């Protein structure tokens, strides 16, 4: 099953197991522009799976309202680049609904799914990774899966979790990433990072599509320099699993963090700051961050812009040779 | 038959003239609710209304066969201008088919055709002056062609090579040209609408005898920015023409699921904006409506809203397959009855301004030209110098400088893994 198929399968299960669940967004009626919602309207009807007018603030606000009165709201924002008109509803409303009412009201049954990240030809407005805008917002959960198996389990947990979740889907992997995915209903904890590969020389941290890039870089490091890398997939950025991460860095003494979003104020900055505080005495080298540059996401120069496996490899080597 | 009822008069509507019929039998004296608000007419029989009494009519000039519907509407254009308009429509059409194929062959990453909407572009652009400033959505390439943006510039932008005036930063069809007073297209929908109102306000204060024209789709009109834009333009008296291309779809979403009111036009009236609707497949109706709108905007310094009813003849983009959500018969019946190119051609043929030979020659030469410029665009390399643009114009921040150095250092070792640049 590929990643978009796994999302579709999770949505089938979510709508099937929860009669209050509703799926809404631009063009979801015919299956969505990425086909994540294929067959859902036919199966669950137009009152539960529907096209909305073209208005992200409307989608987010409507979904907050659905969730606040007992429906499970699964809202699709067509591209993460277009989530910004919904920013106010997400940051000021969804995130604070419970807190501001002293727990009387909440919109925890809200999940916003949105495809993010580089695809090779998306340019400024079909490539962005806006996760850090949301990890700066207490009251939200931010989840990013790396593979079909992970996507299905994490999405089902997100939909069922009693907090509002922003679920970023790595659209570059929608069709490219395939693995065996059980058709049954299962969930993956939203609290734990995943140690994808154990190693002893250096800890390499990422999330989403960047995991594949890091795996390739680590393979090269292993084959050419005999470096043993420990790879961690954060899966949940807010809250993030500090314990797993710091335990690993204390063991290896070295750390490389990578994400596609620009370096400055990226989520890597939070990780690096926390790691140096917790692991200061174990660190053998400065923490390296391999990220997008501090420019808008380019089009023709994308290959130069992205933190590809060669840049990650070079960072691992720098860190080891420090 | 066209879906639009003929109306041989442009009726610019304002809220006041468009209200519900008064029912004198149950009227009562006007009331002042609050000293700030002015007086309201009152009524004694309570009614909730969802529509104005009359629907918006659709202005037309020419029927499906190119006949002018009323002698008073005979377009006031020379043969040369008319031929140039038609020529640009055909060039746009040919460019679309070549660039669409180029995408299919993997030479372009993306493309969006303008099929079916040629009359909205050329009819409107031909009524403007070069000083008028345009904000587009993305499906208005004909406006640029009319303004003299060349096929070469178009192809360079789509390829994103070193000659592209956007420096290879934007996806194909996100044209922009300072020289042609055409602001660079931004993908996020409807963002250009409030910007257009602001630009128009600035131009008004500077005393420029020009207006802003802002194009957008029926889908984009659902965004909050649309409403903000209309309200700003109205309350601040901005000389901006909001031009809605209502082509029936926003990707797969039909207008029935986009709105339930009387199109986009009726919203203009609710903001007290002069509004009219026209048959967008009738190039002369579009031309006339734009001509009048421009006069209003510039002489009275107020906004105008135009809703041009048209049809998206092609897929939304090369990423879309419209057969998943609309029937082929819908598309073919539109091609037969409403194709704006065919209509314009019939009009010209009736005047003996055009014949088959000219048609063949034009299509051939347009084809040859576009293929030639395309090949040239593909032959140009990228320039690495265009990367690392300072996102702020005055000074490259130190952190970015550092990042640039890291990249250059990296390329010394790994350069062979990256695209060739110069
Ligand atoms: C804010 C935002 N949301 C979603 C999109 C994705 N998108 C691109 S075009 C489009 C449909 C636009 O329809 P319409 O305005 O009717 O113009 P048309 O394509 O029909 O010319 C959508 C949903 C976007 N570009 N920006």
PDB file of N, CA and C in Angstrom, chain A residues 26-27 30 33 35 46 51-57 78 81-82 85 121-126 220 263-264 292-301 303-305 308-311 313-314 317-318, chain B residues 109 159-160 167-172 186-189 219-220 222-224 250-254 257-258 324-325 382-384 386-389 391 399-400 403 407 410-411 413-414 417-419 421:
ATOM      1  N   UNK A  26     -11.678  21.277   0.321  1.00  0.00           N
ATOM      2  CA  UNK A  26     -11.818  21.635  -1.091  1.00  0.00           C
ATOM      3  C   UNK A  26     -11.616  20.398  -1.961  1.00  0.00           C
ATOM      4  N   UNK A  27     -12.571  20.121  -2.818  1.00  0.00           N
ATOM      5  CA  UNK A  27     -12.482  19.025  -3.784  1.00  0.00           C
ATOM      6  C   UNK A  27     -12.405  17.630  -3.161  1.00  0.00           C
ATOM      7  N   UNK A  30     -14.877  14.498  -4.895  1.00  0.00           N
ATOM      8  CA  UNK A  30     -14.511  13.570  -5.978  1.00  0.00           C
ATOM      9  C   UNK A  30     -13.259  12.773  -5.616  1.00  0.00           C
ATOM     10  N   UNK A  33      -7.631  16.268  -4.546  1.00  0.00           N
ATOM     11  CA  UNK A  33      -6.678  16.424  -5.650  1.00  0.00           C
ATOM     12  C   UNK A  33      -5.534  15.413  -5.551  1.00  0.00           C
ATOM     13  N   UNK A  35      -6.179  12.375  -4.228  1.00  0.00           N
ATOM     14  CA  UNK A  35      -6.915  11.115  -4.204  1.00  0.00           C
ATOM     15  C   UNK A  35      -6.966  10.459  -2.821  1.00  0.00           C
ATOM     16  N   UNK A  46     -23.025  12.282   1.051  1.00  0.00           N
ATOM     17  CA  UNK A  46     -22.627  13.684   0.902  1.00  0.00           C
ATOM     18  C   UNK A  46     -22.758  14.479   2.186  1.00  0.00           C
ATOM     19  N   UNK A  51     -17.470  18.565  -0.356  1.00  0.00           N
ATOM     20  CA  UNK A  51     -16.713  19.731  -0.818  1.00  0.00           C
ATOM     21  C   UNK A  51     -17.132  20.939  -0.005  1.00  0.00           C
ATOM     22  N   UNK A  52     -16.190  21.779   0.314  1.00  0.00           N
ATOM     23  CA  UNK A  52     -16.529  23.056   0.930  1.00  0.00           C
ATOM     24  C   UNK A  52     -16.304  24.145  -0.109  1.00  0.00           C
ATOM     25  N   UNK A  53     -16.877  25.317   0.121  1.00  0.00           N
ATOM     26  CA  UNK A  53     -16.442  26.464  -0.675  1.00  0.00           C
ATOM     27  C   UNK A  53     -14.930  26.675  -0.485  1.00  0.00           C
ATOM     28  N   UNK A  54     -14.356  27.404  -1.401  1.00  0.00           N
ATOM     29  CA  UNK A  54     -12.900  27.570  -1.413  1.00  0.00           C
ATOM     30  C   UNK A  54     -12.488  28.621  -0.382  1.00  0.00           C
ATOM     31  N   UNK A  55     -12.295  28.189   0.844  1.00  0.00           N
ATOM     32  CA  UNK A  55     -12.052  29.152   1.917  1.00  0.00           C
ATOM     33  C   UNK A  55     -11.458  28.416   3.115  1.00  0.00           C
ATOM     34  N   UNK A  56     -10.163  28.554   3.298  1.00  0.00           N
ATOM     35  CA  UNK A  56      -9.500  27.787   4.357  1.00  0.00           C
ATOM     36  C   UNK A  56      -9.899  28.256   5.740  1.00  0.00           C
ATOM     37  N   UNK A  57     -10.119  29.552   5.899  1.00  0.00           N
ATOM     38  CA  UNK A  57     -10.535  29.994   7.229  1.00  0.00           C
ATOM     39  C   UNK A  57     -11.913  29.438   7.537  1.00  0.00           C
ATOM     40  N   UNK A  78      -5.895  21.765   1.249  1.00  0.00           N
ATOM     41  CA  UNK A  78      -5.390  21.136   0.022  1.00  0.00           C
ATOM     42  C   UNK A  78      -3.856  21.085  -0.069  1.00  0.00           C
ATOM     43  N   UNK A  81       0.825  24.913   2.105  1.00  0.00           N
ATOM     44  CA  UNK A  81       1.106  26.295   1.707  1.00  0.00           C
ATOM     45  C   UNK A  81      -0.150  27.170   1.789  1.00  0.00           C
ATOM     46  N   UNK A  82      -1.332  26.546   1.770  1.00  0.00           N
ATOM     47  CA  UNK A  82      -2.574  27.317   1.786  1.00  0.00           C
ATOM     48  C   UNK A  82      -3.272  27.260   3.133  1.00  0.00           C
ATOM     49  N   UNK A  85      -4.537  31.200   5.467  1.00  0.00           N
ATOM     50  CA  UNK A  85      -5.811  31.876   5.744  1.00  0.00           C
ATOM     51  C   UNK A  85      -6.530  31.260   6.953  1.00  0.00           C
ATOM     52  N   UNK A 121       9.077  20.093  -8.050  1.00  0.00           N
ATOM     53  CA  UNK A 121       8.697  21.139  -9.004  1.00  0.00           C
ATOM     54  C   UNK A 121       7.580  22.011  -8.464  1.00  0.00           C
ATOM     55  N   UNK A 122       7.535  22.183  -7.159  1.00  0.00           N
ATOM     56  CA  UNK A 122       6.403  22.904  -6.562  1.00  0.00           C
ATOM     57  C   UNK A 122       6.639  24.395  -6.368  1.00  0.00           C
ATOM     58  N   UNK A 123       7.905  24.789  -6.303  1.00  0.00           N
ATOM     59  CA  UNK A 123       8.182  26.215  -6.120  1.00  0.00           C
ATOM     60  C   UNK A 123       7.690  26.747  -4.786  1.00  0.00           C
ATOM     61  N   UNK A 124       7.559  28.051  -4.750  1.00  0.00           N
ATOM     62  CA  UNK A 124       7.250  28.747  -3.495  1.00  0.00           C
ATOM     63  C   UNK A 124       6.011  28.242  -2.776  1.00  0.00           C
ATOM     64  N   UNK A 125       4.979  27.905  -3.550  1.00  0.00           N
ATOM     65  CA  UNK A 125       3.676  27.710  -2.932  1.00  0.00           C
ATOM     66  C   UNK A 125       3.125  26.290  -3.023  1.00  0.00           C
ATOM     67  N   UNK A 126       3.969  25.349  -3.372  1.00  0.00           N
ATOM     68  CA  UNK A 126       3.522  23.955  -3.324  1.00  0.00           C
ATOM     69  C   UNK A 126       4.631  23.097  -2.723  1.00  0.00           C
ATOM     70  N   UNK A 220      25.313   5.734   3.470  1.00  0.00           N
ATOM     71  CA  UNK A 220      26.573   6.166   2.862  1.00  0.00           C
ATOM     72  C   UNK A 220      27.660   6.306   3.942  1.00  0.00           C
ATOM     73  N   UNK A 263      16.246  27.072   8.138  1.00  0.00           N
ATOM     74  CA  UNK A 263      17.021  26.882   9.361  1.00  0.00           C
ATOM     75  C   UNK A 263      16.536  27.773  10.508  1.00  0.00           C
ATOM     76  N   UNK A 264      16.436  29.064  10.227  1.00  0.00           N
ATOM     77  CA  UNK A 264      16.177  30.016  11.311  1.00  0.00           C
ATOM     78  C   UNK A 264      14.777  29.821  11.907  1.00  0.00           C
ATOM     79  N   UNK A 292      16.550  23.633   5.184  1.00  0.00           N
ATOM     80  CA  UNK A 292      16.391  24.536   4.062  1.00  0.00           C
ATOM     81  C   UNK A 292      17.099  25.844   4.392  1.00  0.00           C
ATOM     82  N   UNK A 293      17.456  26.586   3.362  1.00  0.00           N
ATOM     83  CA  UNK A 293      18.108  27.872   3.610  1.00  0.00           C
ATOM     84  C   UNK A 293      17.065  28.925   3.972  1.00  0.00           C
ATOM     85  N   UNK A 294      17.554  30.050   4.434  1.00  0.00           N
ATOM     86  CA  UNK A 294      16.639  31.126   4.852  1.00  0.00           C
ATOM     87  C   UNK A 294      16.168  31.956   3.660  1.00  0.00           C
ATOM     88  N   UNK A 295      15.652  31.270   2.667  1.00  0.00           N
ATOM     89  CA  UNK A 295      15.054  31.960   1.519  1.00  0.00           C
ATOM     90  C   UNK A 295      13.683  31.316   1.304  1.00  0.00           C
ATOM     91  N   UNK A 296      12.798  31.986   0.583  1.00  0.00           N
ATOM     92  CA  UNK A 296      11.583  31.268   0.189  1.00  0.00           C
ATOM     93  C   UNK A 296      11.966  30.019  -0.609  1.00  0.00           C
ATOM     94  N   UNK A 297      11.081  29.064  -0.673  1.00  0.00           N
ATOM     95  CA  UNK A 297      11.386  27.815  -1.377  1.00  0.00           C
ATOM     96  C   UNK A 297      11.487  28.103  -2.878  1.00  0.00           C
ATOM     97  N   UNK A 298      12.617  27.799  -3.493  1.00  0.00           N
ATOM     98  CA  UNK A 298      12.768  28.152  -4.910  1.00  0.00           C
ATOM     99  C   UNK A 298      12.154  27.098  -5.835  1.00  0.00           C
ATOM    100  N   UNK A 299      12.128  27.408  -7.122  1.00  0.00           N
ATOM    101  CA  UNK A 299      11.634  26.419  -8.095  1.00  0.00           C
ATOM    102  C   UNK A 299      12.802  25.779  -8.832  1.00  0.00           C
ATOM    103  N   UNK A 300      13.419  26.552  -9.712  1.00  0.00           N
ATOM    104  CA  UNK A 300      14.470  25.969 -10.547  1.00  0.00           C
ATOM    105  C   UNK A 300      15.655  25.486  -9.715  1.00  0.00           C
ATOM    106  N   UNK A 301      15.870  26.115  -8.565  1.00  0.00           N
ATOM    107  CA  UNK A 301      17.036  25.777  -7.751  1.00  0.00           C
ATOM    108  C   UNK A 301      16.716  24.809  -6.618  1.00  0.00           C
ATOM    109  N   UNK A 303      16.944  21.666  -6.232  1.00  0.00           N
ATOM    110  CA  UNK A 303      17.950  20.639  -5.916  1.00  0.00           C
ATOM    111  C   UNK A 303      19.079  21.207  -5.064  1.00  0.00           C
ATOM    112  N   UNK A 304      19.349  22.506  -5.242  1.00  0.00           N
ATOM    113  CA  UNK A 304      20.384  23.128  -4.413  1.00  0.00           C
ATOM    114  C   UNK A 304      19.850  23.465  -3.022  1.00  0.00           C
ATOM    115  N   UNK A 305      18.567  23.691  -2.974  1.00  0.00           N
ATOM    116  CA  UNK A 305      17.954  24.199  -1.738  1.00  0.00           C
ATOM    117  C   UNK A 305      17.749  23.111  -0.683  1.00  0.00           C
ATOM    118  N   UNK A 308      19.541  17.593   1.106  1.00  0.00           N
ATOM    119  CA  UNK A 308      19.533  16.258   0.514  1.00  0.00           C
ATOM    120  C   UNK A 308      20.494  15.323   1.251  1.00  0.00           C
ATOM    121  N   UNK A 309      20.578  14.088   0.777  1.00  0.00           N
ATOM    122  CA  UNK A 309      21.355  13.100   1.539  1.00  0.00           C
ATOM    123  C   UNK A 309      22.846  13.431   1.537  1.00  0.00           C
ATOM    124  N   UNK A 310      23.310  14.108   0.501  1.00  0.00           N
ATOM    125  CA  UNK A 310      24.742  14.446   0.472  1.00  0.00           C
ATOM    126  C   UNK A 310      25.071  15.496   1.529  1.00  0.00           C
ATOM    127  N   UNK A 311      24.180  16.471   1.667  1.00  0.00           N
ATOM    128  CA  UNK A 311      24.413  17.495   2.702  1.00  0.00           C
ATOM    129  C   UNK A 311      24.310  16.858   4.093  1.00  0.00           C
ATOM    130  N   UNK A 313      24.939  13.714   4.769  1.00  0.00           N
ATOM    131  CA  UNK A 313      26.154  12.896   4.902  1.00  0.00           C
ATOM    132  C   UNK A 313      27.339  13.774   5.316  1.00  0.00           C
ATOM    133  N   UNK A 314      27.483  14.902   4.636  1.00  0.00           N
ATOM    134  CA  UNK A 314      28.609  15.794   4.942  1.00  0.00           C
ATOM    135  C   UNK A 314      28.529  16.288   6.380  1.00  0.00           C
ATOM    136  N   UNK A 317      29.601  13.553   8.731  1.00  0.00           N
ATOM    137  CA  UNK A 317      31.069  13.428   8.685  1.00  0.00           C
ATOM    138  C   UNK A 317      31.733  14.561   9.482  1.00  0.00           C
ATOM    139  N   UNK A 318      31.239  15.788   9.265  1.00  0.00           N
ATOM    140  CA  UNK A 318      31.790  16.926  10.025  1.00  0.00           C
ATOM    141  C   UNK A 318      31.680  16.695  11.522  1.00  0.00           C
TER     142      UNK A 318
ATOM    143  N   UNK B 109       7.295  21.455 -16.057  1.00  0.00           N
ATOM    144  CA  UNK B 109       6.825  20.773 -14.851  1.00  0.00           C
ATOM    145  C   UNK B 109       5.317  20.870 -14.686  1.00  0.00           C
ATOM    146  N   UNK B 159       9.687  27.753 -18.339  1.00  0.00           N
ATOM    147  CA  UNK B 159      10.859  26.889 -18.187  1.00  0.00           C
ATOM    148  C   UNK B 159      11.619  27.263 -16.905  1.00  0.00           C
ATOM    149  N   UNK B 160      11.548  28.532 -16.545  1.00  0.00           N
ATOM    150  CA  UNK B 160      12.273  28.985 -15.358  1.00  0.00           C
ATOM    151  C   UNK B 160      13.766  29.058 -15.605  1.00  0.00           C
ATOM    152  N   UNK B 167      13.230  35.063 -12.426  1.00  0.00           N
ATOM    153  CA  UNK B 167      14.471  34.396 -12.038  1.00  0.00           C
ATOM    154  C   UNK B 167      14.283  32.931 -11.658  1.00  0.00           C
ATOM    155  N   UNK B 168      13.366  32.278 -12.319  1.00  0.00           N
ATOM    156  CA  UNK B 168      13.206  30.837 -12.091  1.00  0.00           C
ATOM    157  C   UNK B 168      12.655  30.483 -10.726  1.00  0.00           C
ATOM    158  N   UNK B 169      12.016  31.433 -10.099  1.00  0.00           N
ATOM    159  CA  UNK B 169      11.559  31.149  -8.737  1.00  0.00           C
ATOM    160  C   UNK B 169      10.121  30.656  -8.669  1.00  0.00           C
ATOM    161  N   UNK B 170       9.362  30.896  -9.727  1.00  0.00           N
ATOM    162  CA  UNK B 170       7.937  30.600  -9.670  1.00  0.00           C
ATOM    163  C   UNK B 170       7.550  29.491 -10.624  1.00  0.00           C
ATOM    164  N   UNK B 171       6.504  28.765 -10.268  1.00  0.00           N
ATOM    165  CA  UNK B 171       6.004  27.719 -11.140  1.00  0.00           C
ATOM    166  C   UNK B 171       5.567  28.299 -12.486  1.00  0.00           C
ATOM    167  N   UNK B 172       5.507  27.433 -13.500  1.00  0.00           N
ATOM    168  CA  UNK B 172       5.000  27.898 -14.795  1.00  0.00           C
ATOM    169  C   UNK B 172       3.658  28.614 -14.653  1.00  0.00           C
ATOM    170  N   UNK B 186       0.636  35.199  -7.826  1.00  0.00           N
ATOM    171  CA  UNK B 186       0.939  34.456  -6.604  1.00  0.00           C
ATOM    172  C   UNK B 186      -0.043  33.297  -6.515  1.00  0.00           C
ATOM    173  N   UNK B 187       0.445  32.101  -6.162  1.00  0.00           N
ATOM    174  CA  UNK B 187      -0.494  30.960  -6.140  1.00  0.00           C
ATOM    175  C   UNK B 187      -1.589  31.041  -5.074  1.00  0.00           C
ATOM    176  N   UNK B 188      -1.311  31.510  -3.872  1.00  0.00           N
ATOM    177  CA  UNK B 188      -2.391  31.542  -2.884  1.00  0.00           C
ATOM    178  C   UNK B 188      -3.568  32.381  -3.394  1.00  0.00           C
ATOM    179  N   UNK B 189      -4.734  31.783  -3.422  1.00  0.00           N
ATOM    180  CA  UNK B 189      -5.866  32.405  -4.092  1.00  0.00           C
ATOM    181  C   UNK B 189      -6.387  33.629  -3.366  1.00  0.00           C
ATOM    182  N   UNK B 219     -14.139  30.469  -7.719  1.00  0.00           N
ATOM    183  CA  UNK B 219     -13.713  29.795  -6.497  1.00  0.00           C
ATOM    184  C   UNK B 219     -13.017  30.759  -5.558  1.00  0.00           C
ATOM    185  N   UNK B 220     -12.101  31.541  -6.099  1.00  0.00           N
ATOM    186  CA  UNK B 220     -11.343  32.487  -5.282  1.00  0.00           C
ATOM    187  C   UNK B 220     -12.273  33.461  -4.563  1.00  0.00           C
ATOM    188  N   UNK B 222     -14.688  32.895  -2.926  1.00  0.00           N
ATOM    189  CA  UNK B 222     -15.158  32.390  -1.630  1.00  0.00           C
ATOM    190  C   UNK B 222     -14.199  32.712  -0.499  1.00  0.00           C
ATOM    191  N   UNK B 223     -12.999  33.136  -0.835  1.00  0.00           N
ATOM    192  CA  UNK B 223     -12.009  33.424   0.209  1.00  0.00           C
ATOM    193  C   UNK B 223     -12.380  34.701   0.971  1.00  0.00           C
ATOM    194  N   UNK B 224     -11.940  34.757   2.203  1.00  0.00           N
ATOM    195  CA  UNK B 224     -12.166  35.960   3.003  1.00  0.00           C
ATOM    196  C   UNK B 224     -11.581  37.196   2.357  1.00  0.00           C
ATOM    197  N   UNK B 250     -14.177  25.345  -9.773  1.00  0.00           N
ATOM    198  CA  UNK B 250     -12.917  25.580  -9.077  1.00  0.00           C
ATOM    199  C   UNK B 250     -12.321  24.181  -8.907  1.00  0.00           C
ATOM    200  N   UNK B 251     -11.332  23.863  -9.716  1.00  0.00           N
ATOM    201  CA  UNK B 251     -10.866  22.478  -9.893  1.00  0.00           C
ATOM    202  C   UNK B 251     -12.108  21.603 -10.121  1.00  0.00           C
ATOM    203  N   UNK B 252     -12.463  20.719  -9.171  1.00  0.00           N
ATOM    204  CA  UNK B 252     -13.610  19.828  -9.410  1.00  0.00           C
ATOM    205  C   UNK B 252     -14.916  20.390  -8.859  1.00  0.00           C
ATOM    206  N   UNK B 253     -14.805  21.471  -8.090  1.00  0.00           N
ATOM    207  CA  UNK B 253     -15.995  21.947  -7.381  1.00  0.00           C
ATOM    208  C   UNK B 253     -16.856  22.819  -8.284  1.00  0.00           C
ATOM    209  N   UNK B 254     -18.077  22.348  -8.579  1.00  0.00           N
ATOM    210  CA  UNK B 254     -18.954  23.149  -9.442  1.00  0.00           C
ATOM    211  C   UNK B 254     -19.529  24.328  -8.665  1.00  0.00           C
ATOM    212  N   UNK B 257     -21.765  24.072  -5.614  1.00  0.00           N
ATOM    213  CA  UNK B 257     -21.215  23.789  -4.276  1.00  0.00           C
ATOM    214  C   UNK B 257     -20.322  24.928  -3.788  1.00  0.00           C
ATOM    215  N   UNK B 258     -20.127  25.914  -4.644  1.00  0.00           N
ATOM    216  CA  UNK B 258     -19.275  27.045  -4.282  1.00  0.00           C
ATOM    217  C   UNK B 258     -20.108  28.169  -3.657  1.00  0.00           C
ATOM    218  N   UNK B 324     -12.873  13.054 -14.518  1.00  0.00           N
ATOM    219  CA  UNK B 324     -13.289  12.427 -13.252  1.00  0.00           C
ATOM    220  C   UNK B 324     -14.522  13.087 -12.664  1.00  0.00           C
ATOM    221  N   UNK B 325     -14.797  14.329 -13.058  1.00  0.00           N
ATOM    222  CA  UNK B 325     -15.927  15.006 -12.417  1.00  0.00           C
ATOM    223  C   UNK B 325     -16.852  15.744 -13.365  1.00  0.00           C
ATOM    224  N   UNK B 382      20.432  27.234 -16.233  1.00  0.00           N
ATOM    225  CA  UNK B 382      20.141  27.980 -15.021  1.00  0.00           C
ATOM    226  C   UNK B 382      21.354  28.794 -14.638  1.00  0.00           C
ATOM    227  N   UNK B 383      21.123  29.792 -13.829  1.00  0.00           N
ATOM    228  CA  UNK B 383      22.264  30.497 -13.282  1.00  0.00           C
ATOM    229  C   UNK B 383      22.235  30.355 -11.767  1.00  0.00           C
ATOM    230  N   UNK B 384      23.343  29.891 -11.204  1.00  0.00           N
ATOM    231  CA  UNK B 384      23.376  29.709  -9.754  1.00  0.00           C
ATOM    232  C   UNK B 384      23.345  31.057  -9.038  1.00  0.00           C
ATOM    233  N   UNK B 386      21.437  33.332  -9.445  1.00  0.00           N
ATOM    234  CA  UNK B 386      20.086  33.793  -9.154  1.00  0.00           C
ATOM    235  C   UNK B 386      19.539  33.155  -7.889  1.00  0.00           C
ATOM    236  N   UNK B 387      20.244  32.172  -7.394  1.00  0.00           N
ATOM    237  CA  UNK B 387      19.841  31.567  -6.147  1.00  0.00           C
ATOM    238  C   UNK B 387      20.332  32.477  -5.024  1.00  0.00           C
ATOM    239  N   UNK B 388      20.042  32.149  -3.811  1.00  0.00           N
ATOM    240  CA  UNK B 388      20.402  33.009  -2.692  1.00  0.00           C
ATOM    241  C   UNK B 388      20.037  34.447  -2.926  1.00  0.00           C
ATOM    242  N   UNK B 389      18.804  34.654  -3.308  1.00  0.00           N
ATOM    243  CA  UNK B 389      18.357  36.026  -3.421  1.00  0.00           C
ATOM    244  C   UNK B 389      18.222  36.543  -2.000  1.00  0.00           C
ATOM    245  N   UNK B 391      16.150  37.804   0.611  1.00  0.00           N
ATOM    246  CA  UNK B 391      14.698  37.973   0.660  1.00  0.00           C
ATOM    247  C   UNK B 391      14.324  39.397   1.084  1.00  0.00           C
ATOM    248  N   UNK B 399      23.471  35.316   8.426  1.00  0.00           N
ATOM    249  CA  UNK B 399      23.173  33.884   8.479  1.00  0.00           C
ATOM    250  C   UNK B 399      23.008  33.320   7.070  1.00  0.00           C
ATOM    251  N   UNK B 400      22.423  34.114   6.184  1.00  0.00           N
ATOM    252  CA  UNK B 400      22.220  33.636   4.821  1.00  0.00           C
ATOM    253  C   UNK B 400      23.546  33.578   4.070  1.00  0.00           C
ATOM    254  N   UNK B 403      25.127  30.509   4.958  1.00  0.00           N
ATOM    255  CA  UNK B 403      24.504  29.357   4.302  1.00  0.00           C
ATOM    256  C   UNK B 403      24.967  29.253   2.853  1.00  0.00           C
ATOM    257  N   UNK B 407      26.950  26.112   1.078  1.00  0.00           N
ATOM    258  CA  UNK B 407      26.531  25.446  -0.162  1.00  0.00           C
ATOM    259  C   UNK B 407      27.686  25.421  -1.168  1.00  0.00           C
ATOM    260  N   UNK B 410      30.135  22.931  -0.214  1.00  0.00           N
ATOM    261  CA  UNK B 410      29.562  21.600  -0.452  1.00  0.00           C
ATOM    262  C   UNK B 410      29.687  21.226  -1.935  1.00  0.00           C
ATOM    263  N   UNK B 411      29.398  22.210  -2.801  1.00  0.00           N
ATOM    264  CA  UNK B 411      29.416  21.926  -4.238  1.00  0.00           C
ATOM    265  C   UNK B 411      30.825  21.630  -4.731  1.00  0.00           C
ATOM    266  N   UNK B 413      32.889  19.713  -3.415  1.00  0.00           N
ATOM    267  CA  UNK B 413      33.092  18.269  -3.310  1.00  0.00           C
ATOM    268  C   UNK B 413      32.041  17.480  -4.084  1.00  0.00           C
ATOM    269  N   UNK B 414      30.787  17.936  -4.018  1.00  0.00           N
ATOM    270  CA  UNK B 414      29.694  17.102  -4.545  1.00  0.00           C
ATOM    271  C   UNK B 414      29.029  17.683  -5.790  1.00  0.00           C
ATOM    272  N   UNK B 417      26.861  16.026  -8.565  1.00  0.00           N
ATOM    273  CA  UNK B 417      25.542  15.447  -8.295  1.00  0.00           C
ATOM    274  C   UNK B 417      24.413  16.456  -8.499  1.00  0.00           C
ATOM    275  N   UNK B 418      24.753  17.670  -8.859  1.00  0.00           N
ATOM    276  CA  UNK B 418      23.741  18.736  -8.947  1.00  0.00           C
ATOM    277  C   UNK B 418      23.575  19.199 -10.392  1.00  0.00           C
ATOM    278  N   UNK B 419      22.467  19.881 -10.689  1.00  0.00           N
ATOM    279  CA  UNK B 419      22.234  20.330 -12.069  1.00  0.00           C
ATOM    280  C   UNK B 419      23.364  21.243 -12.566  1.00  0.00           C
ATOM    281  N   UNK B 421      24.924  24.421 -14.067  1.00  0.00           N
ATOM    282  CA  UNK B 421      24.536  25.830 -13.993  1.00  0.00           C
ATOM    283  C   UNK B 421      25.641  26.679 -14.598  1.00  0.00           C
TER     284      UNK B 421
END
